[in-house]
Tab-separated table of C-alpha atoms and ligand atoms in Angstrom:
chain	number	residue	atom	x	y	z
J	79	UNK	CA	-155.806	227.865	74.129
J	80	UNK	CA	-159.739	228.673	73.002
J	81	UNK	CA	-160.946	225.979	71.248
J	82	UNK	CA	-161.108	226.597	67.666
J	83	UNK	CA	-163.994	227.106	66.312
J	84	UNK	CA	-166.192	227.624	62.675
J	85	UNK	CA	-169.178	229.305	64.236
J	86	UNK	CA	-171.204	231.377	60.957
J	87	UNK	CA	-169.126	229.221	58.377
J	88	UNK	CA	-170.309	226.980	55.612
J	89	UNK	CA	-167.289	224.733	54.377
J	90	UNK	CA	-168.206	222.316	51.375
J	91	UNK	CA	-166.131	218.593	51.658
J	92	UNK	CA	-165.576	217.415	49.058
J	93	UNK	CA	-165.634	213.097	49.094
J	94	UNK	CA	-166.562	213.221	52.421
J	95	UNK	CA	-168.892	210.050	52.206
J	96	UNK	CA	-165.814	207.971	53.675
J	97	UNK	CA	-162.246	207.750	54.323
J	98	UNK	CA	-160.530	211.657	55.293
J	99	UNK	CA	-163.602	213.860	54.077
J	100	UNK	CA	-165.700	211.840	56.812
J	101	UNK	CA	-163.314	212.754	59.064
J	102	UNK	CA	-163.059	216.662	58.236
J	103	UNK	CA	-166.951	216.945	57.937
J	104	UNK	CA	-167.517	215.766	61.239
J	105	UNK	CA	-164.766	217.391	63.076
J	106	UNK	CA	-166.128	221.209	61.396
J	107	UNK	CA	-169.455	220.313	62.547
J	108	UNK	CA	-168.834	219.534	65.765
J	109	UNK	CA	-167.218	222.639	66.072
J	110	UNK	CA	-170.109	224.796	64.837
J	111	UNK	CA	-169.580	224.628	60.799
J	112	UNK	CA	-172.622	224.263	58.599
J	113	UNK	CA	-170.914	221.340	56.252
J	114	UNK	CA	-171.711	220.345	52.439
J	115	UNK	CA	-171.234	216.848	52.937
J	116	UNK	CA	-170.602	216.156	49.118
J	117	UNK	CA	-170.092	212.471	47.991
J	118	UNK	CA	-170.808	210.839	44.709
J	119	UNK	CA	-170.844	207.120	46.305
J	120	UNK	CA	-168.930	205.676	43.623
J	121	UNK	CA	-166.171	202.900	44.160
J	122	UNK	CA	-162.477	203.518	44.153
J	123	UNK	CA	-161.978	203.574	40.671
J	124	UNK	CA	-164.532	206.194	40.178
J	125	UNK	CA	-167.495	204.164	38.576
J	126	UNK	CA	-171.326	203.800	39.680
J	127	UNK	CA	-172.738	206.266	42.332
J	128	UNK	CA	-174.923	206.418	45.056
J	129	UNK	CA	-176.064	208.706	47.847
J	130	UNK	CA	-176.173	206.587	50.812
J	131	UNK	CA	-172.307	207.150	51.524
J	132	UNK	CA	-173.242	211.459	52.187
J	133	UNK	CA	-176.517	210.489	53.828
J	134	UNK	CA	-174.988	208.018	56.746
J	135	UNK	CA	-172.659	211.079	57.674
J	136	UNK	CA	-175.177	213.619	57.089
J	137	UNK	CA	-177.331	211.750	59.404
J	138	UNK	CA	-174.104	211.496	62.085
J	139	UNK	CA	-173.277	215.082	61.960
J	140	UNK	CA	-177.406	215.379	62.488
J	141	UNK	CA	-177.747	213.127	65.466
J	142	UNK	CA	-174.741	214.784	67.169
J	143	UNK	CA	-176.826	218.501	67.205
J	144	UNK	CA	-174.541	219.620	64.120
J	145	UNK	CA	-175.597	221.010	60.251
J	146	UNK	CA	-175.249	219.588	57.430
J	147	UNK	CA	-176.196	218.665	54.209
J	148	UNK	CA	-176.154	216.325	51.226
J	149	UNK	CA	-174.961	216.501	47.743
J	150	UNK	CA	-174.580	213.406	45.507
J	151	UNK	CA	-172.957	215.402	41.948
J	152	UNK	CA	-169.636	214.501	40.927
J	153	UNK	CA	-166.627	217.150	41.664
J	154	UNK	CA	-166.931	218.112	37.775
J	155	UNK	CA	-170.168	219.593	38.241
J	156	UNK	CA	-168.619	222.242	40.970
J	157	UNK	CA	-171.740	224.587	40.126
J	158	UNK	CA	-174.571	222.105	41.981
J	159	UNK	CA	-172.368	221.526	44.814
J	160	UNK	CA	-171.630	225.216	45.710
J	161	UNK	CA	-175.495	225.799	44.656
J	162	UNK	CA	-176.318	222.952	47.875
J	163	UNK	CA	-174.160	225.655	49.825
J	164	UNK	CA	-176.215	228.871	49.173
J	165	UNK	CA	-179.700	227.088	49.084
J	166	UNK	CA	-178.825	225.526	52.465
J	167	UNK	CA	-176.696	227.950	54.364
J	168	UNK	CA	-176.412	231.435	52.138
J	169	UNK	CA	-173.025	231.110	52.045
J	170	UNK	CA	-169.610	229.545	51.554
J	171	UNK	CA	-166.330	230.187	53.330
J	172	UNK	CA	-164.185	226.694	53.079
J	173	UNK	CA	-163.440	224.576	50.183
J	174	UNK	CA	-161.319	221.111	50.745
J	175	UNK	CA	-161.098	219.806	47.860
J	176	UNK	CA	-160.576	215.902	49.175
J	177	UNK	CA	-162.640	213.613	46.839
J	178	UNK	CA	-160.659	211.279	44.848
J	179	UNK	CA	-160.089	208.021	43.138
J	180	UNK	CA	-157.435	205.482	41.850
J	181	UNK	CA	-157.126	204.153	38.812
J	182	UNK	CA	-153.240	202.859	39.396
J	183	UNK	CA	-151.828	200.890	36.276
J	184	UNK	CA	-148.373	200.593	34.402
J	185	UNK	CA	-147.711	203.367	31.997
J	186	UNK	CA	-147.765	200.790	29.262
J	187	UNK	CA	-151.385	199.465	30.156
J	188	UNK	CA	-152.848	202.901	30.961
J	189	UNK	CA	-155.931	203.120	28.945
J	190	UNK	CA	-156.852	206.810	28.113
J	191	UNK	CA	-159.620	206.179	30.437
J	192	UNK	CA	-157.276	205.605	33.124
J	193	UNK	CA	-155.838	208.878	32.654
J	194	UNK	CA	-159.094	211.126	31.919
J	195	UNK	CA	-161.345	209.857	34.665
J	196	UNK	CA	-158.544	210.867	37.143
J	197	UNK	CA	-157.644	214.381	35.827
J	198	UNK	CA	-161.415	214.491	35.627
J	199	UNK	CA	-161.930	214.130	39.295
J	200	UNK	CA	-158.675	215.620	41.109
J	201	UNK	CA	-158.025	218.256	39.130
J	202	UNK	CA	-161.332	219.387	36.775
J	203	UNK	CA	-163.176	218.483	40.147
J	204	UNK	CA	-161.181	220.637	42.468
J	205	UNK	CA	-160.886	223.332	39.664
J	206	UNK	CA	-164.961	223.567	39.011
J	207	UNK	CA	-165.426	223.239	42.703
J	208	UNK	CA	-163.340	226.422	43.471
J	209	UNK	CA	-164.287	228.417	40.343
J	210	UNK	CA	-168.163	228.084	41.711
J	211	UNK	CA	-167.070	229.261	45.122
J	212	UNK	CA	-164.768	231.778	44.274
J	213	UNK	CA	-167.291	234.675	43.742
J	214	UNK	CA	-168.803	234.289	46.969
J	215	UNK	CA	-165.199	234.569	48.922
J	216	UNK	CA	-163.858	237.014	46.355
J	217	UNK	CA	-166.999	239.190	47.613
J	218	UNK	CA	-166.975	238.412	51.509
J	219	UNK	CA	-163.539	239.003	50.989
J	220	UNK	CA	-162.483	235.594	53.041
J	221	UNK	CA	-161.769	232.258	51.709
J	222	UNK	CA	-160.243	228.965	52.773
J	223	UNK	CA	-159.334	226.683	50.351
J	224	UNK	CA	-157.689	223.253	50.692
J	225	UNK	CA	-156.001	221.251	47.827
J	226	UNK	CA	-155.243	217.334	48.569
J	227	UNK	CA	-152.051	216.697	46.893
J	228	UNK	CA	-150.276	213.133	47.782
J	229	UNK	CA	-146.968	211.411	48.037
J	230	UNK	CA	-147.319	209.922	44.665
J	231	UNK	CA	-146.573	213.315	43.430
J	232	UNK	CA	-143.698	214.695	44.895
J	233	UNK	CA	-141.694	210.918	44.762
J	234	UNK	CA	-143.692	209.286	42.106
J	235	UNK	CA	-144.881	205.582	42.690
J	236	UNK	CA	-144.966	202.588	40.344
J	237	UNK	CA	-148.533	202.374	38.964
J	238	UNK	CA	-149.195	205.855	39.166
J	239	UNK	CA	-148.313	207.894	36.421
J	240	UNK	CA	-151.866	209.355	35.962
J	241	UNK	CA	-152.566	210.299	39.874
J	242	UNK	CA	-149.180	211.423	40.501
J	243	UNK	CA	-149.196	213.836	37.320
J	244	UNK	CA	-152.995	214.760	38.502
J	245	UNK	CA	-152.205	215.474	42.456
J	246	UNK	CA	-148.788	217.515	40.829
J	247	UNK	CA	-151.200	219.762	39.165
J	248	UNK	CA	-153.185	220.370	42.363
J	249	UNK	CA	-149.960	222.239	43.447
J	250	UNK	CA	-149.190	224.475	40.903
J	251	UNK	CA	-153.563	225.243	41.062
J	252	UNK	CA	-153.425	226.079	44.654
J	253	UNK	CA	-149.952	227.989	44.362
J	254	UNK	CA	-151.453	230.243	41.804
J	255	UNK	CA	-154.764	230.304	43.419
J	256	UNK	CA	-153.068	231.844	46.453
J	257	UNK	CA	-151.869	234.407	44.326
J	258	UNK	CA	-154.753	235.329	43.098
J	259	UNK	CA	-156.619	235.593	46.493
J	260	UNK	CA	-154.155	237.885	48.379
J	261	UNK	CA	-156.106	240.494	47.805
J	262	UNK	CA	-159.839	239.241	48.933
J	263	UNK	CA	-158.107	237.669	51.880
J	264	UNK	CA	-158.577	233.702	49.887
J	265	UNK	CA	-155.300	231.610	51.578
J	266	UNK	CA	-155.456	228.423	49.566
J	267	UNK	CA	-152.880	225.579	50.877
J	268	UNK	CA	-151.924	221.849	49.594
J	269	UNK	CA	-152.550	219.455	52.055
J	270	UNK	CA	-150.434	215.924	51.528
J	271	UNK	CA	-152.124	213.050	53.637
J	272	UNK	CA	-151.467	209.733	54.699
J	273	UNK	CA	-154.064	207.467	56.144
J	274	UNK	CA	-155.584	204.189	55.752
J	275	UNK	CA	-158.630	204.407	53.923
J	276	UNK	CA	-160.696	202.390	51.129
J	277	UNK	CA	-158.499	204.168	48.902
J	278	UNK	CA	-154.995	202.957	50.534
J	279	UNK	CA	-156.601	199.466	51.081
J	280	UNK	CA	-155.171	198.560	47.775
J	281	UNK	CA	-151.505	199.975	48.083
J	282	UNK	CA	-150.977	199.339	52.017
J	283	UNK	CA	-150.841	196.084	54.168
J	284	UNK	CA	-154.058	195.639	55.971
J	285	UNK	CA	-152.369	196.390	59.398
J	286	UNK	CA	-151.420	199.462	58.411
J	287	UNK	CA	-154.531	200.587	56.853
J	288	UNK	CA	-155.598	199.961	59.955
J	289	UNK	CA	-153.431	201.756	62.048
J	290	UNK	CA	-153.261	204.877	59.989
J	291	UNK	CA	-156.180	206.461	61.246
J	292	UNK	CA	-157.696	209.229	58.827
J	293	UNK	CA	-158.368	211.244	62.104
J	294	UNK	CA	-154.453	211.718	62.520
J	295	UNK	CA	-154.788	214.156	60.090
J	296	UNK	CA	-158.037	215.975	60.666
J	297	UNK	CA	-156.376	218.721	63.141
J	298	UNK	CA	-154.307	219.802	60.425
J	299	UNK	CA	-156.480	219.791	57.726
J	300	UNK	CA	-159.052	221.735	60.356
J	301	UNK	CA	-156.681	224.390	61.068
J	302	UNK	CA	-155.697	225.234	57.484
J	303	UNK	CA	-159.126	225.626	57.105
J	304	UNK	CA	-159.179	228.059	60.267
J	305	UNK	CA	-160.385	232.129	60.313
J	306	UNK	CA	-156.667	232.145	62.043
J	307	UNK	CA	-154.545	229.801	59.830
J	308	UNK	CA	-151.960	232.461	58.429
J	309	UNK	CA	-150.616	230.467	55.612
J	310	UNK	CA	-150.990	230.190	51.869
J	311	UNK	CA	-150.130	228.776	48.995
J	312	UNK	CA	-148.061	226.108	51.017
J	313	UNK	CA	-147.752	222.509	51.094
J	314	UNK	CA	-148.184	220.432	54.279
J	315	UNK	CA	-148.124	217.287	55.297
J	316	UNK	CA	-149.623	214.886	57.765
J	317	UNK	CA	-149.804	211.328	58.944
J	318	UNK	CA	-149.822	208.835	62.148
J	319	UNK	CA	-149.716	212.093	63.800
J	320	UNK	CA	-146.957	214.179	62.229
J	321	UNK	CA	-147.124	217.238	60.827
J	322	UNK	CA	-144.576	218.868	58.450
J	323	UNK	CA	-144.359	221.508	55.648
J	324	UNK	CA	-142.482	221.114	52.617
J	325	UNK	CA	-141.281	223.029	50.276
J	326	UNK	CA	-139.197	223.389	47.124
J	327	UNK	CA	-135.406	223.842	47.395
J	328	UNK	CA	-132.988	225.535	44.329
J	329	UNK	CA	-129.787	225.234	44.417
J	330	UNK	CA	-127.281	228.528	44.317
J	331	UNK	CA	-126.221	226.524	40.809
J	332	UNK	CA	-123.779	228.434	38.577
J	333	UNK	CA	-124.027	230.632	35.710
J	334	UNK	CA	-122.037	229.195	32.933
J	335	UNK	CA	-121.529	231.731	30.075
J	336	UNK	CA	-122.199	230.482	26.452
J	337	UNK	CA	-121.909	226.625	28.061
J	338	UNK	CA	-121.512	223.634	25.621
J	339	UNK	CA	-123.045	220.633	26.622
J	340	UNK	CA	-119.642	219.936	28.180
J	341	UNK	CA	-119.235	222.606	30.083
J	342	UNK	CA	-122.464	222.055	31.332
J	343	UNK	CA	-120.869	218.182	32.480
J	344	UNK	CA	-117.714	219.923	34.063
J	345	UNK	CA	-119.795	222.090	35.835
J	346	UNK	CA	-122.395	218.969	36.918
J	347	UNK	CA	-120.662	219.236	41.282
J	348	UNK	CA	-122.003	222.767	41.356
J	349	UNK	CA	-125.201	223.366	39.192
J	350	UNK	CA	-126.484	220.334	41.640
J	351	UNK	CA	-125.143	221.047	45.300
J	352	UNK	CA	-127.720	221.904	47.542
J	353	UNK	CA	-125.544	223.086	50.152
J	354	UNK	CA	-126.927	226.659	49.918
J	355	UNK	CA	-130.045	225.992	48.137
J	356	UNK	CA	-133.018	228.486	48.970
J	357	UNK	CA	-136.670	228.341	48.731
J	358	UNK	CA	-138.510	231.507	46.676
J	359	UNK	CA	-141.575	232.198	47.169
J	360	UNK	CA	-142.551	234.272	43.960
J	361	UNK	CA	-141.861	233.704	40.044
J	362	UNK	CA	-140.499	237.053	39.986
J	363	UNK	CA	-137.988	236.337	42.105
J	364	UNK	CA	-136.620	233.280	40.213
J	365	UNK	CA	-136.952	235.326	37.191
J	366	UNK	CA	-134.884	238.151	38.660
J	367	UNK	CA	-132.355	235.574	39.074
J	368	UNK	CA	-132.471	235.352	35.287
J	369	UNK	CA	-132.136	238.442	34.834
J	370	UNK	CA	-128.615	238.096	37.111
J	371	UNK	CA	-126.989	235.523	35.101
J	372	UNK	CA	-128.138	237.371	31.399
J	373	UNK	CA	-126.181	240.270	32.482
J	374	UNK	CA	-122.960	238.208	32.884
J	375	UNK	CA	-124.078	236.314	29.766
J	376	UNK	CA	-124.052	239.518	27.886
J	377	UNK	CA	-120.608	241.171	29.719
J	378	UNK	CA	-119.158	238.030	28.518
J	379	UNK	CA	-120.005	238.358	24.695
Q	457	NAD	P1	-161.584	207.462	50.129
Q	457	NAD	O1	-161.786	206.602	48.935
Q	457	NAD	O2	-161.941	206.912	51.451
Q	457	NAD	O3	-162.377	208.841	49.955
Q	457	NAD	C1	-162.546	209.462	48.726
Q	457	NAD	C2	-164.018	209.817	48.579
Q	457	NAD	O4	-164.198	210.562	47.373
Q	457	NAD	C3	-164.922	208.594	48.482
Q	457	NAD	O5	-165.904	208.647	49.496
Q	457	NAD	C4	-165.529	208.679	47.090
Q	457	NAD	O6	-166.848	208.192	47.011
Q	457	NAD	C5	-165.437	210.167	46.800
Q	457	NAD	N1	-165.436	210.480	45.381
Q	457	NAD	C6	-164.760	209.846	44.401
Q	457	NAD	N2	-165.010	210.411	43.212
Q	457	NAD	C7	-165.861	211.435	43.441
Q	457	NAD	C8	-166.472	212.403	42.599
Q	457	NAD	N3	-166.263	212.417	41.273
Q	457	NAD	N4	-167.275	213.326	43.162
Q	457	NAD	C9	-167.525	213.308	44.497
Q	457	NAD	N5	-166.976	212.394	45.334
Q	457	NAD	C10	-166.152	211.473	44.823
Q	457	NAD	O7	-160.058	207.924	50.096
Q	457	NAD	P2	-159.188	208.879	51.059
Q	457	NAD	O8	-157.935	208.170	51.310
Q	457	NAD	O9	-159.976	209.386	52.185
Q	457	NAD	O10	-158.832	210.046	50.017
Q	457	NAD	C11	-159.168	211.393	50.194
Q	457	NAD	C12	-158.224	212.239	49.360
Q	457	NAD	O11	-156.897	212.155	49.890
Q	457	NAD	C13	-158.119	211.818	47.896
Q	457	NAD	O12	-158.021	212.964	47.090
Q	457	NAD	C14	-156.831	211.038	47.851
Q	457	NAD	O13	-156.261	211.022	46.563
Q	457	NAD	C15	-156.007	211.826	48.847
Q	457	NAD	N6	-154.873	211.106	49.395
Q	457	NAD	C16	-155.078	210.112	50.288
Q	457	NAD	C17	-153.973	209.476	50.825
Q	457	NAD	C18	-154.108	208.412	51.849
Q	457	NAD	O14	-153.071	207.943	52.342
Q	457	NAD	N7	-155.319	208.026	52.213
Q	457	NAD	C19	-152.684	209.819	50.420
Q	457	NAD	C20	-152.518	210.835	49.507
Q	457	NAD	C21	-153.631	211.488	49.019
């Protein structure tokens, strides 16, 4: 196969100062992207900043005959960063929105801080990030967009009411964003990773931070952000090397005419068995499913 390549593009990283944006910045570079390297330099819990983290791998991508370029804003301020893009390069084709932080706590103990400065970051970040690129793809008609949804969503995990809720939004943003950029040829995809990074140092044995290597999930992440990659509005996952896709399942279930709680009980072995579930891929067509079971509702009254 040709090597892939990102010749003429201009992808913007997002929290690629360390950890899996490092990765991603320096693998598009390599292969002929012009890359945003965007890092505020804060810790892990999102506090202080600095721009030494975006400079070291500005300087690597540099030394290694690539292009790049700093920015040091936060992922709120989605404006400057995608302004960095079109003063440097003139354009922008890839978003991945990857920065994040970790403010993990028991629900009880969450402070509201807790809980704003991560919805602030994952999803106001990847939201004002995107909305500042999206006029430039909507008009080239071409757009790659990445989401970086985690584990902690989809399963929930002790401690992590406030990232799990914020990296479950990312979903729904990307599955709607994908809707709305069928027609200016914008695919935008959830990526789930696992790697050991500062971030995981906190929630992983050091062994397996170790061993984890970020870069087990860079081909992925590089392909979704691919000319070719035919996808969107999908979730995918990657780690140690695997790759997967996941999706959501319904269940046949059962239509259960003018049901009392009871009959909702009775009915418990079939509204739940998966056996035949399906995945949809539109609202319309759960709706039209609706739409089944309110004709029988109304043939039985
Ligand atoms: P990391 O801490 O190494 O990298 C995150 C980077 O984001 C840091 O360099 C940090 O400085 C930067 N950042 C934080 N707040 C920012 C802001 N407001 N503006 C700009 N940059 C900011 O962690 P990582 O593991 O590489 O995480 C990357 C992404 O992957 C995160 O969104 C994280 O939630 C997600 N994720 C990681 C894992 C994993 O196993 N590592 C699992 C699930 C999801």
């Amino acid at each position: 196969m040709v090597q892939l390549r990102y010749d003429g593009k201009v992808a913007i990283v997002t929290g690629a100062g360390g950890g899996l944006g490092k990765t991603y910045a320096l693998e598009l570079a390599k292969r002929g992207c012009k890359v945003v390297v965007n890092d505020l330099g804060g810790d892990r819990h999102g506090t202080s900043s600095s721009t030494s983290m975006a400079d070291k791998v500005v300087q690597e991508i540099k030394a290694a005959g690539g292009q790049a370029v700093a920015n040091y804003d936060s992922v709120e301020f989605g404006e400057k960063i995608v302004k960095t893009a079109i003063d440097a390069f003139g354009r922008i084709d890839i978003v991945i929105n990857n920065a994040g932080i970790l403010r993990d706590v028991s629900l009880l103990k969450m402070k509201d801080v807790d809980w704003d400065l991560i919805f602030q970051v994952h999803v106001k970040g990847a939201f004002s990030v995107t909305r500042a690129a999206w006029p430039y793809m909507r008009d080239q008609k071409y757009g790659r967009i990445i989401v970086t949804s985690s584990n902690a969503a989809i399963y929930g995990n002790f401690g992590q009411t406030n990232y799990s809720a914020a990296k479950s939004a990312l979903i729904g943003f990307a599955n709607s964003l994908a809707k709305e950029g069928e027609k200016y040829n914008i695919k935008a995809n959830t990526l789930v990773p696992t790697a050991g990074s500062r971030l995981t140092q906190t929630v992983m044995p050091e062994d397996l931070v170790n061993a984890l290597k970020p870069e087990y999930v860079t081909p992925l992440t590089l392909y979704m952000a691919h000319e070719s990659f035919p996808e969107t509005g999908k979730v995918y996952e990657a780690g140690a090397g695997w790759y997967g896709q996941l999706l959501y399942y319904r269940s046949n279930g059962k239509v259960v005419t003018n049901a009392s709680v009871e009959d909702v009980a009775n009915n418990w072995t079939a509204i739940s068995d998966m056996k035949n579930a399906h995945s949809l891929s539109y609202m319309k067509d759960a709706t039209a499913h609706l739409m089944d079971a309110l004709a029988a509702q109304e043939e039985a009254n």
